[in-house]
PDB file of C-alpha atoms and ligand atoms in Angstrom:
ATOM      1  CA  MET A 870      22.133 -10.253  14.284  1.00  0.00           C
ATOM      2  CA  LEU A 871      23.379  -6.772  15.148  1.00  0.00           C
ATOM      3  CA  ARG A 872      22.518  -4.128  12.548  1.00  0.00           C
ATOM      4  CA  LEU A 873      25.035  -1.304  12.190  1.00  0.00           C
ATOM      5  CA  LEU A 874      24.896   1.838  10.061  1.00  0.00           C
ATOM      6  CA  VAL A 875      28.158   3.383   8.794  1.00  0.00           C
ATOM      7  CA  LEU A 876      27.940   7.025   7.721  1.00  0.00           C
ATOM      8  CA  HIS A 877      30.629   8.903   5.799  1.00  0.00           C
ATOM      9  CA  GLY A 878      30.394  12.695   5.761  1.00  0.00           C
ATOM     10  CA  PRO A 879      31.248  15.345   3.171  1.00  0.00           C
ATOM     11  CA  ASN A 880      34.118  14.958   0.715  1.00  0.00           C
ATOM     12  CA  LEU A 881      34.914  11.406   1.810  1.00  0.00           C
ATOM     13  CA  ASN A 882      33.684  10.322  -1.638  1.00  0.00           C
ATOM     14  CA  LEU A 883      37.013  11.829  -2.850  1.00  0.00           C
ATOM     15  CA  LEU A 884      39.114   9.399  -0.789  1.00  0.00           C
ATOM     16  CA  GLY A 885      42.064   8.004  -2.677  1.00  0.00           C
ATOM     17  CA  THR A 886      41.748  10.550  -5.484  1.00  0.00           C
ATOM     18  CA  ARG A 887      42.947  13.824  -3.857  1.00  0.00           C
ATOM     19  CA  GLU A 888      45.096  14.856  -0.865  1.00  0.00           C
ATOM     20  CA  ARG A 889      46.543  11.347  -0.692  1.00  0.00           C
ATOM     21  CA  SER A 890      49.396  12.465   1.548  1.00  0.00           C
ATOM     22  CA  ILE A 891      46.802  13.319   4.221  1.00  0.00           C
ATOM     23  CA  TYR A 892      43.967  10.836   3.662  1.00  0.00           C
ATOM     24  CA  GLY A 893      45.790   7.931   1.995  1.00  0.00           C
ATOM     25  CA  THR A 894      45.333   6.100  -1.264  1.00  0.00           C
ATOM     26  CA  THR A 895      42.364   3.883  -0.404  1.00  0.00           C
ATOM     27  CA  SER A 896      39.108   4.794  -2.160  1.00  0.00           C
ATOM     28  CA  LEU A 897      35.787   5.006  -0.341  1.00  0.00           C
ATOM     29  CA  SER A 898      34.490   1.958  -2.204  1.00  0.00           C
ATOM     30  CA  ALA A 899      37.566  -0.025  -1.062  1.00  0.00           C
ATOM     31  CA  VAL A 900      36.916   1.149   2.536  1.00  0.00           C
ATOM     32  CA  ASN A 901      33.296   0.011   2.196  1.00  0.00           C
ATOM     33  CA  GLU A 902      34.406  -3.354   0.779  1.00  0.00           C
ATOM     34  CA  SER A 903      36.664  -3.961   3.785  1.00  0.00           C
ATOM     35  CA  ILE A 904      33.769  -2.996   6.074  1.00  0.00           C
ATOM     36  CA  ALA A 905      31.470  -5.444   4.230  1.00  0.00           C
ATOM     37  CA  LYS A 906      34.105  -8.220   4.472  1.00  0.00           C
ATOM     38  CA  TYR A 907      34.541  -7.579   8.216  1.00  0.00           C
ATOM     39  CA  ALA A 908      30.757  -7.681   8.640  1.00  0.00           C
ATOM     40  CA  ARG A 909      30.440 -11.025   6.798  1.00  0.00           C
ATOM     41  CA  GLU A 910      33.256 -12.555   8.864  1.00  0.00           C
ATOM     42  CA  HIS A 911      31.803 -11.350  12.169  1.00  0.00           C
ATOM     43  CA  GLY A 912      28.105 -11.995  11.573  1.00  0.00           C
ATOM     44  CA  LEU A 913      27.096  -8.328  11.471  1.00  0.00           C
ATOM     45  CA  GLU A 914      24.585  -6.642   9.181  1.00  0.00           C
ATOM     46  CA  VAL A 915      26.217  -3.400   8.030  1.00  0.00           C
ATOM     47  CA  GLU A 916      24.965  -0.716   5.662  1.00  0.00           C
ATOM     48  CA  ALA A 917      27.335   2.091   4.565  1.00  0.00           C
ATOM     49  CA  ARG A 918      26.268   5.457   3.097  1.00  0.00           C
ATOM     50  CA  GLN A 919      28.003   8.735   2.213  1.00  0.00           C
ATOM     51  CA  SER A 920      26.549  12.217   1.930  1.00  0.00           C
ATOM     52  CA  ASN A 921      27.861  15.727   1.329  1.00  0.00           C
ATOM     53  CA  VAL A 922      24.636  17.154   2.804  1.00  0.00           C
ATOM     54  CA  GLU A 923      24.297  17.830   6.541  1.00  0.00           C
ATOM     55  CA  GLY A 924      20.485  17.497   6.545  1.00  0.00           C
ATOM     56  CA  GLU A 925      20.662  14.146   4.782  1.00  0.00           C
ATOM     57  CA  LEU A 926      23.013  12.798   7.460  1.00  0.00           C
ATOM     58  CA  VAL A 927      20.621  14.138  10.141  1.00  0.00           C
ATOM     59  CA  THR A 928      17.669  12.392   8.432  1.00  0.00           C
ATOM     60  CA  TRP A 929      19.567   9.084   8.162  1.00  0.00           C
ATOM     61  CA  ILE A 930      20.481   9.265  11.865  1.00  0.00           C
ATOM     62  CA  GLN A 931      16.827   9.929  12.776  1.00  0.00           C
ATOM     63  CA  GLU A 932      15.612   7.079  10.549  1.00  0.00           C
ATOM     64  CA  ALA A 933      18.156   4.697  12.108  1.00  0.00           C
ATOM     65  CA  ARG A 934      16.040   4.646  15.254  1.00  0.00           C
ATOM     66  CA  ASP A 935      13.980   1.538  14.455  1.00  0.00           C
ATOM     67  CA  ARG A 936      16.357  -0.013  11.931  1.00  0.00           C
ATOM     68  CA  PHE A 937      19.850  -0.078  13.471  1.00  0.00           C
ATOM     69  CA  ASP A 938      21.403  -1.036  16.811  1.00  0.00           C
ATOM     70  CA  GLY A 939      24.514   1.123  16.422  1.00  0.00           C
ATOM     71  CA  ILE A 940      26.062   3.827  14.255  1.00  0.00           C
ATOM     72  CA  VAL A 941      29.644   4.398  13.113  1.00  0.00           C
ATOM     73  CA  ILE A 942      30.112   7.894  11.740  1.00  0.00           C
ATOM     74  CA  ASN A 943      32.932   9.884  10.213  1.00  0.00           C
ATOM     75  CA  PRO A 944      31.233  13.289  10.165  1.00  0.00           C
ATOM     76  CA  ALA A 945      34.289  14.724   8.304  1.00  0.00           C
ATOM     77  CA  GLY A 946      34.163  18.547   8.245  1.00  0.00           C
ATOM     78  CA  TYR A 947      30.817  18.558  10.106  1.00  0.00           C
ATOM     79  CA  THR A 948      32.650  17.156  13.135  1.00  0.00           C
ATOM     80  CA  HIS A 949      33.828  20.657  13.924  1.00  0.00           C
ATOM     81  CA  THR A 950      30.659  22.585  13.084  1.00  0.00           C
ATOM     82  CA  SER A 951      27.473  20.553  13.350  1.00  0.00           C
ATOM     83  CA  VAL A 952      25.198  21.038  16.333  1.00  0.00           C
ATOM     84  CA  ALA A 953      22.477  19.433  14.147  1.00  0.00           C
ATOM     85  CA  ILE A 954      24.333  16.114  13.780  1.00  0.00           C
ATOM     86  CA  ARG A 955      25.202  16.133  17.483  1.00  0.00           C
ATOM     87  CA  ASP A 956      21.526  16.770  18.386  1.00  0.00           C
ATOM     88  CA  ALA A 957      20.348  13.961  16.081  1.00  0.00           C
ATOM     89  CA  ILE A 958      22.748  11.453  17.685  1.00  0.00           C
ATOM     90  CA  ALA A 959      21.674  12.551  21.170  1.00  0.00           C
ATOM     91  CA  ALA A 960      17.982  12.376  20.187  1.00  0.00           C
ATOM     92  CA  VAL A 961      18.012   8.830  18.784  1.00  0.00           C
ATOM     93  CA  ALA A 962      20.186   7.568  21.636  1.00  0.00           C
ATOM     94  CA  ILE A 963      21.698   4.810  19.473  1.00  0.00           C
ATOM     95  CA  PRO A 964      25.266   3.962  20.571  1.00  0.00           C
ATOM     96  CA  THR A 965      27.471   5.836  18.109  1.00  0.00           C
ATOM     97  CA  VAL A 966      31.207   5.654  17.468  1.00  0.00           C
ATOM     98  CA  GLU A 967      32.975   8.636  15.874  1.00  0.00           C
ATOM     99  CA  VAL A 968      35.775   7.735  13.451  1.00  0.00           C
ATOM    100  CA  HIS A 969      38.478   9.875  11.868  1.00  0.00           C
ATOM    101  CA  LEU A 970      41.076   8.671   9.400  1.00  0.00           C
ATOM    102  CA  THR A 971      43.599  11.204  10.664  1.00  0.00           C
ATOM    103  CA  ASN A 972      44.490  12.113  14.232  1.00  0.00           C
ATOM    104  CA  ILE A 973      42.425  15.301  14.483  1.00  0.00           C
ATOM    105  CA  HIS A 974      44.224  16.286  17.703  1.00  0.00           C
ATOM    106  CA  GLN A 975      47.557  16.518  15.868  1.00  0.00           C
ATOM    107  CA  ARG A 976      46.163  18.733  13.116  1.00  0.00           C
ATOM    108  CA  GLU A 977      45.068  22.393  12.939  1.00  0.00           C
ATOM    109  CA  GLU A 978      43.559  23.846  16.117  1.00  0.00           C
ATOM    110  CA  PHE A 979      40.055  24.096  14.578  1.00  0.00           C
ATOM    111  CA  ARG A 980      39.988  20.300  14.125  1.00  0.00           C
ATOM    112  CA  HIS A 981      40.666  19.629  17.806  1.00  0.00           C
ATOM    113  CA  LYS A 982      37.082  20.453  18.771  1.00  0.00           C
ATOM    114  CA  SER A 983      34.489  17.789  17.982  1.00  0.00           C
ATOM    115  CA  PHE A 984      30.789  18.594  18.441  1.00  0.00           C
ATOM    116  CA  ILE A 985      30.135  14.854  18.192  1.00  0.00           C
ATOM    117  CA  ALA A 986      32.525  13.437  20.830  1.00  0.00           C
ATOM    118  CA  GLY A 987      30.323  14.488  23.772  1.00  0.00           C
ATOM    119  CA  VAL A 988      27.408  12.343  22.578  1.00  0.00           C
ATOM    120  CA  ALA A 989      29.487   9.468  21.161  1.00  0.00           C
ATOM    121  CA  LEU A 990      30.245   6.182  22.862  1.00  0.00           C
ATOM    122  CA  ALA A 991      33.860   6.511  21.691  1.00  0.00           C
ATOM    123  CA  GLN A 992      36.120   8.332  19.283  1.00  0.00           C
ATOM    124  CA  ILE A 993      38.735   6.582  17.097  1.00  0.00           C
ATOM    125  CA  SER A 994      41.135   8.945  15.390  1.00  0.00           C
ATOM    126  CA  GLY A 995      44.323   8.369  13.418  1.00  0.00           C
ATOM    127  CA  PHE A 996      44.227   4.715  12.314  1.00  0.00           C
ATOM    128  CA  GLY A 997      43.208   5.385   8.708  1.00  0.00           C
ATOM    129  CA  PRO A 998      40.550   3.037   7.264  1.00  0.00           C
ATOM    130  CA  THR A 999      41.327   0.445   9.982  1.00  0.00           C
ATOM    131  CA  GLY A1000      39.542   2.839  12.361  1.00  0.00           C
ATOM    132  CA  TYR A1001      36.183   1.796  10.872  1.00  0.00           C
ATOM    133  CA  LEU A1002      36.888  -1.875  11.617  1.00  0.00           C
ATOM    134  CA  LEU A1003      38.021  -1.048  15.164  1.00  0.00           C
ATOM    135  CA  ALA A1004      34.802   0.938  15.603  1.00  0.00           C
ATOM    136  CA  LEU A1005      32.690  -2.018  14.409  1.00  0.00           C
ATOM    137  CA  GLU A1006      34.541  -4.348  16.785  1.00  0.00           C
ATOM    138  CA  GLY A1007      34.126  -2.038  19.775  1.00  0.00           C
ATOM    139  CA  LEU A1008      30.511  -1.227  18.996  1.00  0.00           C
ATOM    140  CA  ALA A1009      29.561  -4.895  18.486  1.00  0.00           C
ATOM    141  CA  ALA A1010      31.231  -5.848  21.806  1.00  0.00           C
ATOM    142  CA  HIS A1011      29.440  -2.981  23.570  1.00  0.00           C
ATOM    143  CA  LEU A1012      26.038  -3.916  22.101  1.00  0.00           C
ATOM    144  CA  ALA A1013      26.500  -7.638  22.833  1.00  0.00           C
ATOM    145  CA  GLY A1014      27.383  -6.748  26.450  1.00  0.00           C
ATOM    146  CA  ALA A1015      24.335  -4.487  26.722  1.00  0.00           C
ATOM    147  CA  ARG A1016      22.060  -7.268  25.361  1.00  0.00           C
ATOM    148  CA  LYS A1017      23.482  -9.742  27.906  1.00  0.00           C
ATOM    149  CA  VAL A1018      22.814  -7.315  30.775  1.00  0.00           C
ATOM    150  CA  SER A1019      19.257  -6.638  29.618  1.00  0.00           C
ATOM    151  CA  ARG A1020      18.528 -10.392  29.211  1.00  0.00           C
ATOM    152  CA  ALA A1021      19.973 -11.076  32.703  1.00  0.00           C
ATOM    153  CA  THR A1022      17.890  -8.235  34.187  1.00  0.00           C
ATOM    154  CA  ALA A1023      14.733  -9.536  32.476  1.00  0.00           C
ATOM    155  CA  SER A1024      15.296 -13.108  33.694  1.00  0.00           C
ATOM    156  CA  GLY A1025      16.086 -11.783  37.195  1.00  0.00           C
ATOM    157  CA  ARG A1026      12.742  -9.926  37.206  1.00  0.00           C
ATOM    158  CA  LYS A1027      10.940 -13.058  35.932  1.00  0.00           C
ATOM    159  CA  LYS A1028      12.512 -15.226  38.664  1.00  0.00           C
ATOM    160  CA  LYS A1029      11.540 -12.660  41.304  1.00  0.00           C
ATOM    161  CA  ARG A1030       7.903 -12.621  40.037  1.00  0.00           C
ATOM    162  CA  HIS A1031       7.707 -16.435  40.242  1.00  0.00           C
ATOM    163  CA  ALA A1032       9.464 -16.695  43.641  1.00  0.00           C
TER     164      ALA A1032
HETATM  165  O1  CA2 B1117      40.382  12.517   9.527  1.00  0.00           O
HETATM  166  C1  CA2 B1117      39.203  12.454   9.184  1.00  0.00           C
HETATM  167  O2  CA2 B1117      38.631  11.398   8.919  1.00  0.00           O
HETATM  168  C2  CA2 B1117      38.402  13.748   9.008  1.00  0.00           C
HETATM  169  O3  CA2 B1117      37.092  13.505   9.488  1.00  0.00           O
HETATM  170  C3  CA2 B1117      38.389  14.048   7.530  1.00  0.00           C
HETATM  171  C4  CA2 B1117      37.698  15.365   7.205  1.00  0.00           C
HETATM  172  C5  CA2 B1117      38.272  16.510   8.049  1.00  0.00           C
HETATM  173  O4  CA2 B1117      37.528  17.689   7.809  1.00  0.00           O
HETATM  174  C6  CA2 B1117      38.240  16.177   9.530  1.00  0.00           C
HETATM  175  O5  CA2 B1117      38.843  17.250  10.231  1.00  0.00           O
HETATM  176  C7  CA2 B1117      38.990  14.906   9.813  1.00  0.00           C
HETATM  177  C8  CA2 B1117      37.875  15.717   5.738  1.00  0.00           C
HETATM  178  C9  CA2 B1117      37.317  14.677   4.813  1.00  0.00           C
HETATM  179  C10 CA2 B1117      37.689  15.091   3.428  1.00  0.00           C
HETATM  180  O6  CA2 B1117      38.127  13.949   2.742  1.00  0.00           O
HETATM  181  C11 CA2 B1117      38.877  14.130   1.621  1.00  0.00           C
HETATM  182  C12 CA2 B1117      39.368  12.993   1.044  1.00  0.00           C
HETATM  183  C13 CA2 B1117      40.127  13.095  -0.062  1.00  0.00           C
HETATM  184  C14 CA2 B1117      40.387  14.326  -0.624  1.00  0.00           C
HETATM  185  C15 CA2 B1117      39.885  15.458  -0.051  1.00  0.00           C
HETATM  186  C16 CA2 B1117      39.112  15.367   1.086  1.00  0.00           C
END
């Protein structure tokens, strides 16, 4: 079973309680419930966590190395500032999908730059909470494809050895 880690960055714990015209009315726990439901229905093991602390997110990414096959992250404000989160994702080399509730490219200029996009497998921006489910779907398909290729390569090598 694929194991996926979902990380929510700073202030996302306020979802549904403030700035509803921008970020919508769905709370973070409701987002996490829909992620858990999607995971159950698609045979995925998913763990979701939120932190307001950059270093904590970095530590969780580092620790994901032996525990998770893929990461979905909404780095929130750190998207536009954090070399540390970018470096952690690059260092662990776990396929990572960047998610944003809003379309960051339609917002203020400073949100157009993502430090994360260059080390991410993909970026999903503007679909609201559905973006997390799209990220899980894309990541699971990518990881399943990668497993198939590595199994085929291994069996090809085995056949060659025995030929
Ligand atoms: O669109 C997104 O998902 C963002 O990552 C959200 C970040 C923002 O800094 C990024 O540019 C785009 C902000 C998350 C703050 O979430 C709040 C939720 C409710 C109330 C206040 C903030």
